[in-house]
XYZ file of C-alpha atoms in Angstrom:
220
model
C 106.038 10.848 7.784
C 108.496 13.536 7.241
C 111.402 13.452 4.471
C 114.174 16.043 4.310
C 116.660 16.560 1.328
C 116.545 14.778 -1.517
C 113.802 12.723 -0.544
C 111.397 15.913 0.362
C 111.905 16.457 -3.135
C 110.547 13.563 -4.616
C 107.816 12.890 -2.442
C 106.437 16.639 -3.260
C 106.929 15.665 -6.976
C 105.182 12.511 -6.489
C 102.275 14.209 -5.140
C 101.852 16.701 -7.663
C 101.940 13.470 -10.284
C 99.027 11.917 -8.531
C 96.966 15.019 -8.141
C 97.467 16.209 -11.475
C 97.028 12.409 -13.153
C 93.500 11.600 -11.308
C 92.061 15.515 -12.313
C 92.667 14.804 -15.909
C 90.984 11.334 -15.089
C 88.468 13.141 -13.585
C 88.128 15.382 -16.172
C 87.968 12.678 -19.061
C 85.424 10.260 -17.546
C 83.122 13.675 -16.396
C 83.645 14.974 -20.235
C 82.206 11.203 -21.538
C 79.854 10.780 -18.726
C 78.364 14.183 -20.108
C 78.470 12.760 -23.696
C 81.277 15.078 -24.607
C 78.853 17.408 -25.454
C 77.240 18.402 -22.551
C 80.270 17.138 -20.282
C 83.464 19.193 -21.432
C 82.085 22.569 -20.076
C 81.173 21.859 -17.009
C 84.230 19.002 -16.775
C 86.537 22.342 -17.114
C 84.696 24.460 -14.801
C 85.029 21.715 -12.103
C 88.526 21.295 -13.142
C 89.714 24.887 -12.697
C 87.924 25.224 -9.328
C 90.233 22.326 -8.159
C 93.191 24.348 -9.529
C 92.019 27.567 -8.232
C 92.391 26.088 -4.467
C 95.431 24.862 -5.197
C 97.388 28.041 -6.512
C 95.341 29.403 -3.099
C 97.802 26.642 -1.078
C 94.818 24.934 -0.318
C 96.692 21.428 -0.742
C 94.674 18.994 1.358
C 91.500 19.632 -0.421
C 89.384 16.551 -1.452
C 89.860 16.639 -5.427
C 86.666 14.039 -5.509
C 84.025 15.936 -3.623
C 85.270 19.358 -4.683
C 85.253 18.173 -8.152
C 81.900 16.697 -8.306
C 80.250 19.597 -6.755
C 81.862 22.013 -9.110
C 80.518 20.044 -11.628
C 76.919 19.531 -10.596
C 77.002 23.364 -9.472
C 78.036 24.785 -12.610
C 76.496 22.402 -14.840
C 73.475 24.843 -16.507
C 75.508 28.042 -16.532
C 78.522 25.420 -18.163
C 76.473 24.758 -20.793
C 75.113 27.796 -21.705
C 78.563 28.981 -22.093
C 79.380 25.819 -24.708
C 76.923 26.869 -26.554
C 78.087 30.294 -26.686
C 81.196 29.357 -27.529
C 80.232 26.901 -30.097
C 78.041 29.381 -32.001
C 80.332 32.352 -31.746
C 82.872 29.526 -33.380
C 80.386 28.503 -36.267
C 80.032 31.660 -37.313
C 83.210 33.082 -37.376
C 84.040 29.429 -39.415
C 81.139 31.113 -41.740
C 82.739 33.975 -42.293
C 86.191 33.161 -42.744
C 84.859 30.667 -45.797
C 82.786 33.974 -47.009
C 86.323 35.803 -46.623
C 87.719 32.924 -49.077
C 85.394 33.491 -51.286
C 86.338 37.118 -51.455
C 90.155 36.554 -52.423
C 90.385 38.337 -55.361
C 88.389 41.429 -54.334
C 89.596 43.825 -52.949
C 87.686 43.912 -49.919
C 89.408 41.061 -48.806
C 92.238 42.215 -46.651
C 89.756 44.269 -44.576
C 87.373 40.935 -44.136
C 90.475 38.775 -43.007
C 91.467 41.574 -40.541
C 88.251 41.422 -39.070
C 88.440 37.917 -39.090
C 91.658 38.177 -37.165
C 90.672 39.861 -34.424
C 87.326 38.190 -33.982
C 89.594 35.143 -33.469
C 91.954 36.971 -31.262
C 89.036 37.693 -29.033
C 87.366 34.188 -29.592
C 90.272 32.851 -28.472
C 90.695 35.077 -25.468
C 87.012 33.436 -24.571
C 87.833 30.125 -24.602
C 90.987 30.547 -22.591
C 89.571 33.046 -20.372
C 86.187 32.049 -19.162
C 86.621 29.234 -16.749
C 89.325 31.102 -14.446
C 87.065 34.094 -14.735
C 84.153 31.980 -13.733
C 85.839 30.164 -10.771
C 87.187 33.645 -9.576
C 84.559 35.924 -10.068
C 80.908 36.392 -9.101
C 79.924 37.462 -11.604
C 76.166 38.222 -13.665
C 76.253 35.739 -16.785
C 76.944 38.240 -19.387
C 79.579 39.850 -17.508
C 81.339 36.525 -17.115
C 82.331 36.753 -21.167
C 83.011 40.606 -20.961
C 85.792 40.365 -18.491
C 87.320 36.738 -20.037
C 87.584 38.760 -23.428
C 88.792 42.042 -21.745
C 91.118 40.361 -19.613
C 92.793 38.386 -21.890
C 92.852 41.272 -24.414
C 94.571 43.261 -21.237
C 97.132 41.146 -20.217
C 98.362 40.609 -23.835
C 101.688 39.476 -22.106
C 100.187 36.691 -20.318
C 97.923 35.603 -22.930
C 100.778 34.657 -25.228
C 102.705 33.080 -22.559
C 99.740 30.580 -22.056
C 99.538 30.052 -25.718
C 103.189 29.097 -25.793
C 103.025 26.335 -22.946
C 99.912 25.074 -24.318
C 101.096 24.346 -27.644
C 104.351 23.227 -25.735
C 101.768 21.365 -24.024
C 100.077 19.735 -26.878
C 103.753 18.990 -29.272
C 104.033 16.719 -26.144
C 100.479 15.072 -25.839
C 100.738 14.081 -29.832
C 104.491 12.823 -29.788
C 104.107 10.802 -26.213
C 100.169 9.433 -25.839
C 100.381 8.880 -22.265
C 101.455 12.362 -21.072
C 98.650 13.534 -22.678
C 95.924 11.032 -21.496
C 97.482 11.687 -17.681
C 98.133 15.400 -17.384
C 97.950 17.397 -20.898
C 94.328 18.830 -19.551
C 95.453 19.148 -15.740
C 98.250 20.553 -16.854
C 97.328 23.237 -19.119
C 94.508 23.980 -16.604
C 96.980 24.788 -13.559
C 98.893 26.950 -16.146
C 96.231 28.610 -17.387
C 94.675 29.027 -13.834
C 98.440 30.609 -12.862
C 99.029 32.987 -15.426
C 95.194 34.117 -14.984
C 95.580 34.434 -11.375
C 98.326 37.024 -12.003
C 96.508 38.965 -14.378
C 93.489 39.213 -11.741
C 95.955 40.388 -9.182
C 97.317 42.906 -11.349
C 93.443 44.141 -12.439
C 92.764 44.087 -8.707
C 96.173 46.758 -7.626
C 94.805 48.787 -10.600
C 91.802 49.107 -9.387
C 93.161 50.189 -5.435
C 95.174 52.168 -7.001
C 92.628 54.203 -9.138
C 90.181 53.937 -5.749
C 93.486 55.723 -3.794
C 93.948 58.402 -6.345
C 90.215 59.519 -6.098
C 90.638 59.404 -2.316
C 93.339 61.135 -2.390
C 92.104 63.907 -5.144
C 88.475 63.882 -3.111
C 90.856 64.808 0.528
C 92.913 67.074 -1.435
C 89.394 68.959 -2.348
C-alpha cells in the first residue's frame, strides 16, 4: 500500500515509532535476561548493529534475528569490555575521593585536573565503543584506542551527543513512558549518527593524506 501527502508522512513516522519502541524492548528484556550485569554490554552492542543498518538505509532488516545474533556474537568480547569499563570507572571513583581528601593541599588543583580529563576520556569510552565496535574490525585493544581517540577528535560531535542525551534523559525522568519505549533506541540512533559522521570524516582524512603521498611519491 502506497500513501502520498500527508498520509506518507505519518505512516513513515509510525514506522520509525514501532522500530524504535520494540529495540528498546529488545534491549531491556536482553539487558535482564543477561542479569543486567552480563546483559547491558552485549544488549548495546546488538542494539547499535541494528542502528548501524539503518543509518546504512538498510530499512527492511529483521530487527529480531539481527538483534539476537549481534547479541550472541558479541557476547564474550561485550563483556570483556564491561568490565573494562567498570574498572577504569572504580578507579577513577578512587581517585577522585583521594582528590577530596587532598582539598586543602595544594596539590589539589593538579589531582582534579587529572581527574578531569581521565573523565573526559572515560566518557569518550563509554560513548564511543559500541559504534566503533559495530563499524570497525578491529583487534580488541584497538577497539578502546580509536573510541577514546575518536571521540577526543571530533570534540564537536562529542558535545553534540552529550547535549541530546541529556535532552534525552530531562525527558525519560519527567515522562516514564518515553523513556521505557525509546530513551535507549533513541540515544543509540543518535549516537550511532553523529559517530557515523565522525568515521566519515576520519576516513576523507585518511584519502586525503594517502593522495598527498601519492602525489609527493609521482612528483619524486
Amino acid at each position: 500500500m502506497e500513501f502520498s501527502g500527508i498520509w506518507s508522512g505519518l505512516y513513515k513516522a509510525s514506522l520509525w515509532v514501532t522500530r524504535l519502541a520494540w529495540l528498546n524492548i529488545l534491549w531491556l528484556l536482553s539487558t535482564l535476561i543477561g542479569l543486567i550485569l552480563f546483559g547491558l554490554m552485549p544488549a548495546t552492542i546488538a542494539m547499535f548493529t541494528v542502528v548501524r543498518k539503518w543509518i546504512q538505509k538498510d530499512y527492511d532488516l529483521n530487527i529480531f534475528s539481527t538483534f539476537l545474533k549481534a547479541y550472541k556474537e558479541s557476547f564474550i568480547r561485550a563483556n570483556l569490555f564491561g568490565i573494562i569499563i567498570y574498572v577504569v570507572g572504580y578507579i577513577l571513583s578512587i581517585f577522585l575521593k583521594y582528590t577530596g581528601l587532598m582539598n586543602e593541599s595544594g596539590m589539589y588543583p593538579i589531582l582534579f585536573g587529572i581527574f578531569l580529563l581521565a573523565a573526559f576520556f572515560y566518557a569518550m569510552l563509554i560513548i564511543y565503543i559500541a559504534p566503533v565496535y559495530v563499524h570497525f574490525n578491529l583487534k580488541f585493544w584497538q577497539y578502546i584506542r580509536y573510541a577514546v581517540t575518536i571521540g577526543a577528535v571530533n570534540l564537536h560531535y562529542s558535545i553534540c551527543m552529550l547535549t541530546l542525551l541529556a535532552g534525552i534523559y530531562y525527558l525519560s525522568f519527567r515522562y516514564p513512558g518515553f523513556g521505557l519505549f525509546f530513551s535507549i533506541s533513541l540515544s543509540a540512533y543518535i549516537v550511532m549518527f553523529l559517530a557515523n559522521l565522525g568515521f566519515n570524516q576520519l576516513l576523507k582524512k585518511q584519502q586525503e593524506q594517502t593522495d598527498q603521498q601519492s602525489e609527493t611519491v609521482s612528483a619524486t
